[in-house]
Coordinates of C-alpha atoms in Angstrom, one line a residue:
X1378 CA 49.7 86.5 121.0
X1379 CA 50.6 89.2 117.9
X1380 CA 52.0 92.5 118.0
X1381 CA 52.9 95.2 115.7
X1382 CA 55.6 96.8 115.7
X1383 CA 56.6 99.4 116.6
X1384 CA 56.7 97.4 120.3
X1385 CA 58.8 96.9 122.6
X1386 CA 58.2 92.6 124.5
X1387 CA 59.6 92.4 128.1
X1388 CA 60.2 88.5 128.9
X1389 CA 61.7 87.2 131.8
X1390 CA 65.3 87.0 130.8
X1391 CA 65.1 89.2 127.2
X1392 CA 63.5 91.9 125.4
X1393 CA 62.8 92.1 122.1
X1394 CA 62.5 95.4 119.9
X1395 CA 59.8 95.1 117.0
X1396 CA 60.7 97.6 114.6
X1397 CA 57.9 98.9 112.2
X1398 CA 56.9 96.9 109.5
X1399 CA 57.1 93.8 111.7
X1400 CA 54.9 91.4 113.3
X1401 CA 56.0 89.3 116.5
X1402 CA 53.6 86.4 117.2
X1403 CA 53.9 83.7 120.2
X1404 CA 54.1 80.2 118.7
X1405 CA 52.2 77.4 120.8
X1406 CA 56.0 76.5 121.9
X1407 CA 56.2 79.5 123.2
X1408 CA 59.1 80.8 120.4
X1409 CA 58.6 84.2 119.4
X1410 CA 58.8 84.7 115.2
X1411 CA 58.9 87.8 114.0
X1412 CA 57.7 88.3 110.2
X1413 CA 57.9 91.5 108.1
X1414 CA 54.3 93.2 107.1
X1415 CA 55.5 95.3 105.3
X1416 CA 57.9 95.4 101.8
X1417 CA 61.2 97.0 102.2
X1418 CA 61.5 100.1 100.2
X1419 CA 63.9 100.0 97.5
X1420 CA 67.1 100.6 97.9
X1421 CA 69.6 102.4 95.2
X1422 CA 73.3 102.0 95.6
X1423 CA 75.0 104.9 96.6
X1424 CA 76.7 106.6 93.2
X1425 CA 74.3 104.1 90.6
X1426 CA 71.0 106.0 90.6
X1427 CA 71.7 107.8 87.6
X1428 CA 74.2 108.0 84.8
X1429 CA 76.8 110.6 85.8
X1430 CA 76.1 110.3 89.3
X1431 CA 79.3 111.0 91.4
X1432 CA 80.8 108.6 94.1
X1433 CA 79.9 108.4 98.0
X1434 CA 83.7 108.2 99.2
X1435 CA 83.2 105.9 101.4
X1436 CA 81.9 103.1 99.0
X1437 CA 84.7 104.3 96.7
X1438 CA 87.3 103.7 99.0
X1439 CA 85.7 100.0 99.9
X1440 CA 85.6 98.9 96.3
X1441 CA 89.4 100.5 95.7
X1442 CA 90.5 98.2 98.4
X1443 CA 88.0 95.5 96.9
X1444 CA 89.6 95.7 93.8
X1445 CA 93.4 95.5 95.1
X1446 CA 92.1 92.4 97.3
X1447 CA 91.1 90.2 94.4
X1448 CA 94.3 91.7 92.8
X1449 CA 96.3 90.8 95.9
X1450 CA 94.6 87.1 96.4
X1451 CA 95.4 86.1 92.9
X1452 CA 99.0 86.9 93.0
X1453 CA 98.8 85.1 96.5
X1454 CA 97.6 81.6 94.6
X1455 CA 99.9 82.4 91.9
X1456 CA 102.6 82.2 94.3
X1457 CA 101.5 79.3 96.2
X1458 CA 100.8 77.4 92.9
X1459 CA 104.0 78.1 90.9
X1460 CA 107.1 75.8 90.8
X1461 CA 109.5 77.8 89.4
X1462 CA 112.1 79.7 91.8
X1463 CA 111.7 82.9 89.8
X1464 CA 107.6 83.0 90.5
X1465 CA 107.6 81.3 93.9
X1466 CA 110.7 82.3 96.0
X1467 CA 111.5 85.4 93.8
X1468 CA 108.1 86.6 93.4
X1469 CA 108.9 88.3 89.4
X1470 CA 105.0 88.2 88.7
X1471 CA 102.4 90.6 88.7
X1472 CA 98.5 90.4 88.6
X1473 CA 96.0 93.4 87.7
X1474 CA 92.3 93.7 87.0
X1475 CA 90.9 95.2 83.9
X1476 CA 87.4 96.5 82.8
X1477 CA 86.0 95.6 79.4
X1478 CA 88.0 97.8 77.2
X1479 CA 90.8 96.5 78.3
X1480 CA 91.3 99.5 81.2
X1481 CA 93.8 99.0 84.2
X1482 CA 91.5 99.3 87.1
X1483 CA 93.4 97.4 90.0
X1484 CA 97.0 96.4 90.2
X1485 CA 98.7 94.6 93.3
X1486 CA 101.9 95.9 94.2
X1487 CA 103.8 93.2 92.8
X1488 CA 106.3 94.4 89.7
X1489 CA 105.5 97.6 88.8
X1490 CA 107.1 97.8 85.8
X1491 CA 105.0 95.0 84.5
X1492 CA 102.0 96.7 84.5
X1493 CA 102.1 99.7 82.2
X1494 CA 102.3 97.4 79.6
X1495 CA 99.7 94.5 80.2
X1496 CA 96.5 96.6 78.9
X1497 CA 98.0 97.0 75.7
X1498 CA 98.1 93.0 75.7
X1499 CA 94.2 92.9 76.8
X1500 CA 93.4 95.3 74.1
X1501 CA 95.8 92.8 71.8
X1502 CA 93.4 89.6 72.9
X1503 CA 90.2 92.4 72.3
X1504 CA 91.3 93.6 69.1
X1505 CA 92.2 90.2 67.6
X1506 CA 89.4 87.8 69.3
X1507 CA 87.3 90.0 71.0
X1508 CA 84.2 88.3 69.0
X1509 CA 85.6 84.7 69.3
X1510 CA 86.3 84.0 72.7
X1511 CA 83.9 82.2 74.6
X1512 CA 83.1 81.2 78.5
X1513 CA 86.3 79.6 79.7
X1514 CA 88.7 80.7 77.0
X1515 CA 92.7 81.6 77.6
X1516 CA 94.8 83.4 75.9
X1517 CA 98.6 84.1 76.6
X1518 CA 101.4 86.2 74.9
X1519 CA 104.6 87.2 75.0
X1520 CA 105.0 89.4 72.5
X1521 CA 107.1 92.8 72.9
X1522 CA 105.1 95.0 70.3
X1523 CA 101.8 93.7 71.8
X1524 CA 102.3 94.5 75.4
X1525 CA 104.7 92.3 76.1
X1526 CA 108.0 93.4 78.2
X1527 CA 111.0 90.7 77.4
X1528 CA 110.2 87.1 75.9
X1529 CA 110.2 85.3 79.5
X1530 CA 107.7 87.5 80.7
X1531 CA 104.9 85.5 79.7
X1532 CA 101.3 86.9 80.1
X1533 CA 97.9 85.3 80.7
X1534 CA 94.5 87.0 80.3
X1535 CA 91.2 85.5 81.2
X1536 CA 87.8 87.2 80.4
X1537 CA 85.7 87.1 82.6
X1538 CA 81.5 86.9 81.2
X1539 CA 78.4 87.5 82.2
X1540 CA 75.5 84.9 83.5
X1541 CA 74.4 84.2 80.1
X1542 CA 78.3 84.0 78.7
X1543 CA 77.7 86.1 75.6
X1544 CA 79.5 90.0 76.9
X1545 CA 82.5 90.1 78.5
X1546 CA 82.6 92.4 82.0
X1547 CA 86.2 92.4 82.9
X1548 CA 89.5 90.8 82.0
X1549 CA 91.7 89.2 84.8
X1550 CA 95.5 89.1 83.8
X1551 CA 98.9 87.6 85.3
X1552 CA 102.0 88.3 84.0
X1553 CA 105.6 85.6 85.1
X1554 CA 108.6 85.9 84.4
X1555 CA 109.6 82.2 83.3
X1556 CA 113.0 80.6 84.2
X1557 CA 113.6 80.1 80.5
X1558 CA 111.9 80.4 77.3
X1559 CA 114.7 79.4 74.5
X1560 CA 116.7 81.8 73.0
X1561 CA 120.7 80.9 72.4
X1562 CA 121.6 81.3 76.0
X1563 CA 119.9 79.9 79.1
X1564 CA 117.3 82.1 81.2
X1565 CA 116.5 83.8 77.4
X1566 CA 118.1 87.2 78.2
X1567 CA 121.0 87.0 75.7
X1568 CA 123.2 90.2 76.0
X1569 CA 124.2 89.9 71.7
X1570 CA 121.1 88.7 70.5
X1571 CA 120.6 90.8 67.2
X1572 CA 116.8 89.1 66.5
X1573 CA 114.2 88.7 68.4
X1574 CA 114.2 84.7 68.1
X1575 CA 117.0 84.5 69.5
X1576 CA 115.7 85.9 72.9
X1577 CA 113.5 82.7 73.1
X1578 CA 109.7 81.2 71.7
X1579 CA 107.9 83.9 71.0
X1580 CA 103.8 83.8 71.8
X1581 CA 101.8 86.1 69.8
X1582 CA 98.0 85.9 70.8
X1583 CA 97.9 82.0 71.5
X1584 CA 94.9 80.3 72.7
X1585 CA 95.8 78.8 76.0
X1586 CA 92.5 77.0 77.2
X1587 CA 89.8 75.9 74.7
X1588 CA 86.3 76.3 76.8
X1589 CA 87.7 74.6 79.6
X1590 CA 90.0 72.2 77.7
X1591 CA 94.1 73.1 78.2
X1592 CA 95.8 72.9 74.9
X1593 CA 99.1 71.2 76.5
X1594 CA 99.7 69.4 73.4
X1595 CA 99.2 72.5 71.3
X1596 CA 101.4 74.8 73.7
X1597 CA 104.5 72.1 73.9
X1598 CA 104.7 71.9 70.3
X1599 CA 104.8 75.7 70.0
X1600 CA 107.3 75.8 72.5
X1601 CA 109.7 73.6 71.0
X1602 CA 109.1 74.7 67.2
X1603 CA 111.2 77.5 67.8
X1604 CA 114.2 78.2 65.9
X1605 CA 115.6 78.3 70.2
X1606 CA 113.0 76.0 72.0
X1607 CA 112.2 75.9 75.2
X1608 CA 114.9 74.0 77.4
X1609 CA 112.4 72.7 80.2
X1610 CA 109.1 72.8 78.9
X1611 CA 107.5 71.2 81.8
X1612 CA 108.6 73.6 84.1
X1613 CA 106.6 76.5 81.5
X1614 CA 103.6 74.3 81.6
X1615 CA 103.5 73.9 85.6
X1616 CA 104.0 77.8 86.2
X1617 CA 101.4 78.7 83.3
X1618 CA 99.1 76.1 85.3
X1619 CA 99.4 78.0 88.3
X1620 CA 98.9 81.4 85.9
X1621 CA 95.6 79.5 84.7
X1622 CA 94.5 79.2 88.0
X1623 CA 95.4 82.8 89.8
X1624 CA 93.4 84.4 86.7
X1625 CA 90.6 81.6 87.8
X1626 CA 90.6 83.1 91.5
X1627 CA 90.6 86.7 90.3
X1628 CA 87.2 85.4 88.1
X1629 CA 86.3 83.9 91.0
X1630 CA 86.2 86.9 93.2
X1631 CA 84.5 89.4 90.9
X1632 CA 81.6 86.8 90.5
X1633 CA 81.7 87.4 94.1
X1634 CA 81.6 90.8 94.4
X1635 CA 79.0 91.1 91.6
X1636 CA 76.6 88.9 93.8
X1637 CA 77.1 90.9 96.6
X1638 CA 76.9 94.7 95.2
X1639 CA 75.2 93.9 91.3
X1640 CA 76.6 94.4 88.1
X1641 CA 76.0 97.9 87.8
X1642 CA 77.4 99.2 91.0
X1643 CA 80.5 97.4 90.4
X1644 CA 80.9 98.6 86.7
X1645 CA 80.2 102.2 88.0
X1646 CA 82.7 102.0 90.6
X1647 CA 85.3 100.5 88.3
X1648 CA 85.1 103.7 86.4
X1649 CA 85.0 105.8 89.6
X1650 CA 87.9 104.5 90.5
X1651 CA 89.6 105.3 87.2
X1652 CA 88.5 108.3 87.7
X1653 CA 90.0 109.2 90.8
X1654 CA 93.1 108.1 89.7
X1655 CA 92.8 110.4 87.3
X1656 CA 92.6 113.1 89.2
X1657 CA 95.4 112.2 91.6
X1658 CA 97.0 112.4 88.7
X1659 CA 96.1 116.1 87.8
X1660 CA 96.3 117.5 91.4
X1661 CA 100.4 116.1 91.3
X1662 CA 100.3 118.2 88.1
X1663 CA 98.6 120.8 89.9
X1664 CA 101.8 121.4 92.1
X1665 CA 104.6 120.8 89.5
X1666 CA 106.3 123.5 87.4
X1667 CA 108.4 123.3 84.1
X1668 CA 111.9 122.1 84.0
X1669 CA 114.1 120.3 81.8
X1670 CA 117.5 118.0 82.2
X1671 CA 120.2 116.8 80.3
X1672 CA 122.2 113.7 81.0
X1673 CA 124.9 112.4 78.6
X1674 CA 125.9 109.2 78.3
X1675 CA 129.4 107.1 78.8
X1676 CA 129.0 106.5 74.9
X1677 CA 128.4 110.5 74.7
X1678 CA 125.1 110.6 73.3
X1679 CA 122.7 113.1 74.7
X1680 CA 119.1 112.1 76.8
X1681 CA 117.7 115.2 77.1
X1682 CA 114.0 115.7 78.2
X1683 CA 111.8 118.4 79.0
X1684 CA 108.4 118.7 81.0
X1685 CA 105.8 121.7 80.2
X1686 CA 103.0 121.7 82.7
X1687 CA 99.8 123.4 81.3
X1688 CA 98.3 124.7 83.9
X1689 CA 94.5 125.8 82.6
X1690 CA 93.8 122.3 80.6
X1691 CA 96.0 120.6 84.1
X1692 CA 98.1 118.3 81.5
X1693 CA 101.9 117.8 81.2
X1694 CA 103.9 116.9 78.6
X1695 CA 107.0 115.0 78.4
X1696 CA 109.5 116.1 75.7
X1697 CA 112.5 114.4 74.4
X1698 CA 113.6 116.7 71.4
X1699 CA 117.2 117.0 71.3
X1700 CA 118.2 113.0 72.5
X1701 CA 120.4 111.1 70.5
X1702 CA 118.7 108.8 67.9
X1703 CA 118.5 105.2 68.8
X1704 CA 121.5 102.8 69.3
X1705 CA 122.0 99.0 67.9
X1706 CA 123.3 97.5 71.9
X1707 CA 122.0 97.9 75.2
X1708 CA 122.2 101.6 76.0
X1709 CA 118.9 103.3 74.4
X1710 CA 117.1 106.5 74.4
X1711 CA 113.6 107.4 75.1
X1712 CA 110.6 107.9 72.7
X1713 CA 111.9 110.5 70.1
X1714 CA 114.9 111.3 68.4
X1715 CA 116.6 114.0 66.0
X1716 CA 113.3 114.8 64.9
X1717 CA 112.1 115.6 68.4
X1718 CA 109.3 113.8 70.3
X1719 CA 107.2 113.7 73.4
X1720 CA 106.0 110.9 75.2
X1721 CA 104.0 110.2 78.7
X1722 CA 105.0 109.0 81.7
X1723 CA 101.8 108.0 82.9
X1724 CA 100.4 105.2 81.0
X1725 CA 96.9 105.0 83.2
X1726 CA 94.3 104.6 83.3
X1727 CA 93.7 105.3 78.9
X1728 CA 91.1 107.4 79.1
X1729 CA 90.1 110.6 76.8
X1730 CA 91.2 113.6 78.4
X1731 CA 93.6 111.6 80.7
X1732 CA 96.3 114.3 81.3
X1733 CA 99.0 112.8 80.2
X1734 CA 98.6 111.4 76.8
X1735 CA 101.4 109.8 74.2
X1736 CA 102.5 111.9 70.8
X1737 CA 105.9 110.1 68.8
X1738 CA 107.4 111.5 65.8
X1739 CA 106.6 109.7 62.3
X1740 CA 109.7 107.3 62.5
X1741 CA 108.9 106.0 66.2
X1742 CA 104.8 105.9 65.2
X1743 CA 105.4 103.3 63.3
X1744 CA 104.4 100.1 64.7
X1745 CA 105.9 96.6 64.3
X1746 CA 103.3 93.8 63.4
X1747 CA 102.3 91.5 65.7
X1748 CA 104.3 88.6 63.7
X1749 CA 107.1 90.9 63.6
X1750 CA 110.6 89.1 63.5
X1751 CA 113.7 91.4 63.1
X1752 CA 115.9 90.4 59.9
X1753 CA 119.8 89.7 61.4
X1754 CA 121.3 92.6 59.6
X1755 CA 124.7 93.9 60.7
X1756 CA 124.6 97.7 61.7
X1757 CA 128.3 97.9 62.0
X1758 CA 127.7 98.4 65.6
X1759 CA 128.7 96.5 68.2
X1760 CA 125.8 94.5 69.6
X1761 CA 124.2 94.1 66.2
X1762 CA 120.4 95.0 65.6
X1763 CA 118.9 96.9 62.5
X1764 CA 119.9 99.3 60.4
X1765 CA 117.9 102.8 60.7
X1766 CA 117.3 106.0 58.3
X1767 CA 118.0 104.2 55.1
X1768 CA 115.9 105.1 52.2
X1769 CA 113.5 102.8 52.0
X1770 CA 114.9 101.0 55.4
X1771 CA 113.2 99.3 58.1
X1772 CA 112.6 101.9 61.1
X1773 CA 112.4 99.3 63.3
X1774 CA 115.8 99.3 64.7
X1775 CA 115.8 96.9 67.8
X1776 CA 118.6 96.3 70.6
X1777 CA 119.7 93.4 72.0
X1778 CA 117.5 91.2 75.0
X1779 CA 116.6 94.2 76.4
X1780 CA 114.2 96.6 73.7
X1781 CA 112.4 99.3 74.0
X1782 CA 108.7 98.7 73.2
X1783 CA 107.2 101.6 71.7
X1784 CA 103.0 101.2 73.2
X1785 CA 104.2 99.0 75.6
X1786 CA 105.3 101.1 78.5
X1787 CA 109.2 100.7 80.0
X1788 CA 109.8 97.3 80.1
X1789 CA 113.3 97.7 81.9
X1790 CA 115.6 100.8 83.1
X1791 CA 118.1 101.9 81.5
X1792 CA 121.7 99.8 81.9
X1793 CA 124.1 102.9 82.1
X1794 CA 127.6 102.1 83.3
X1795 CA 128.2 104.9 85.2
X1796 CA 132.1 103.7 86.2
X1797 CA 134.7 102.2 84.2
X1798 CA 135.2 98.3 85.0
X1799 CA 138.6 98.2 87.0
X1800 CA 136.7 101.2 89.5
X1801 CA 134.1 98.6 90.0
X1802 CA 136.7 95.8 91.1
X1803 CA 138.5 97.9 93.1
X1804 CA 135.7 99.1 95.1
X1805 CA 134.8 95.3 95.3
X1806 CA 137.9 94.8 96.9
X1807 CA 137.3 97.5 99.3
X1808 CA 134.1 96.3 99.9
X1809 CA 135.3 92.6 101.1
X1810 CA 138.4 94.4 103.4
X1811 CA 136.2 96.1 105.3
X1812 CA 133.4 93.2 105.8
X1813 CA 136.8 91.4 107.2
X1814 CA 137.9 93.8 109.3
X1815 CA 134.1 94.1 110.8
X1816 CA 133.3 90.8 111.7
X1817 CA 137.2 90.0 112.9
X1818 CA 137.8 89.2 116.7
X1819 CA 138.8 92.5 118.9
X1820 CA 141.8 91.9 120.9
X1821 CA 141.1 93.2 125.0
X1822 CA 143.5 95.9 125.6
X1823 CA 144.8 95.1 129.0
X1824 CA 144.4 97.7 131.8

């Protein structure tokens, strides 16, 4: 027996719906196999049909939370992979997904201040070996004037190709903050260090993984050629194994997702997603006004900033004209200095137009090169560093473990000691009497 749908067949304990387009037919067994007659139409993903086309929001709210998940599950194996205490117990890691420029698209809530700074490291690995890398390729860096936060943060970015391995789609990076990376004291965040060597090994664009083959000989010479090598090198090779792999997962993942949805629909929703971001960032800027604030310092130098909304082109800027010029030590300003400055406080996503965008006077432009090693020259300051506004001089004027990376985002707050030291102790004091008196025994009062 054959039927056509549309048809409706009763049987004695079902009933089947044949939809049109279908054909039921009654097997000699008595199964019932229903075929389809007719093609299916085809179907264009919602958003992908032409260039320019805008977003369905509900597919771009599934493929925002698509994009954090594959974010999320590699910081997940990361965790579960890592030996380290700092990685696995006191989770200082972050993992983030990037498009083909090098473009934050997706980043897990791990450390946030991580992440304002790792596209500039994918656009490092673009701009340096964009043509040379290859299916299965790794690269890792450390490096503060590439992306990089402090020396221990060490970060690893895999690209991730297409079928035939010849363009790269997306870049999947993970940034952790290793126990210790050299330096002259242990844990490589040295309070005095005047160079940047002796903060620890640093890692400047180093190919991690060969086309499948892990350079562990290559990467445990490199970390103990060091003026300050590493002091447990095999606990940096076990957590950059588990790196390795959390980047493999996030590859992993978007393979999946492009199977499921197609290249193209995941692309366009990569940038939708950007783009929405965007403008979350413009209606905030929407509601804001002007205002400025100044805040000086226990060393009496002046941060003073400023924020000008314009309203028509909905863009802000951030200006620090007026702050002190930069100190050799601990305590720093923002972007700028004497000669004024502005600056962003909204690295993403790098977009033209974005509308936030960054503008640094002439001294602070100037960019460090990758290779970059400070020259120990006393400043006559306490802390040591470089000196700054000679004729001739070096602008690069760097402070101790903690330096501000101009083009790399904030790697750390600012360490401002807002009491004197004895204040501190005494409030300790207080502290610890009245922990005692809460958690001594009552005494009954008798009635």
């Amino acid at each position: 027996m054959r039927s056509t749908g549309p048809a409706l067949i009763r049987e004695a304990n079902a009933t089947t719906v044949v939809e049109p387009g279908w054909r039921a037919t009654v097997t000699d067994a008595n199964h019932l196999v229903l075929r389809r007659i007719v093609a299916r139409p085809a179907r264009i993903a919602i958003g992908t049909d032409r260039e320019g086309a805008g977003a369905d929001p509900v597919m771009l709210e599934l493929f925002n939370n698509l994009f954090m998940s594959i974010a999320e599950q590699t910081g997940a194996v990361l965790q579960n992979t890592a030996q380290s205490v700092n990685i696995k117990e006191r989770l200082d890691f972050s993992c983030a997904l990037f498009d083909g420029e090098g473009r934050l698209v997706a980043n897990a809530p791990h450390i946030p201040v991580h992440l304002g700074a790792m596209g500039e490291s994918v656009r490092t690995v673009i701009r340096s070996r964009g043509p040379t890398l290859r299916p299965g390729d790794v690269v890792a860096l450390n490096n503060p004037y590439n992306g990089g936060t402090h020396l221990p943060d060490i970060t690893v970015i895999t690209p991730v190709f297409d079928e035939a391995g010849r363009e790269i789609l997306f870049f999947v990076g993970s940034r952790g903050h290793h126990a210790d990376i050299g330096g002259i004291t242990p844990g490589s965040m040295p309070p005095a260090s005047r160079t940047l060597e002796e903060e620890g090994v640093l890692i400047d664009d180093f190919l991690l993984v060969e086309r499948g083959r892990f350079r562990e000989a290559e990467f445990r010479a490199l970390l103990a050629g060091a003026r300050y090598p590493a002091r447990n090198p095999d606990m940096n090779l076990a957590d950059i194994r588990a790196q390795i792999a959390a980047n493999e997962k996030g590859v992993m993942e978007l393979r999946r997702a492009i199977a499921t949805f197609g290249l193209a629909t995941v692309r366009r929703y990569m940038r939708h997603v950007m783009e929405n971001a965007e403008e979350s960032v413009r209606r905030v800027i929407d509601r804001i006004g002007d205002g400025s604030f100044d805040y000086r310092m226990d060393n009496g130098d002046l941060l003073r900033v400023a924020v000008r909304v314009d309203r028509a082109a909905r863009r802000a800027v951030v200006d620090f004209t007026g702050t002190a010029a930069q100190q050799a030590g601990q305590l720093q300003r923002a972007p700028g200095g004497d000669a004024g400055g502005r600056s962003v406080l909204l690295p993403l996503p790098r977009r033209r137009g974005h509308p936030a965008e960054r503008w640094l006077p002439r001294a602070d432009r100037h960019r460090p090169s990758s290779g970059f090693v400070p020259r120990p020259e006393a400043s006559g300051r306490r802390g040591g560093g470089q000196r700054r506004g000679e004729p001739g001089g070096d602008q690069r004027a760097v402070r101790g473990a903690r330096r501000h990376r101009l083009f790399g985002g904030d790697d750390e707050q600012l360490h401002l000691r807002r009491r004197p030291l004895p204040v501190l102790r005494d409030d300790l004091r207080r502290l610890r009497r009245r922990a005692r008196r809460s958690t001594a025994p009552r005494r009954c009062r008798r009635t």
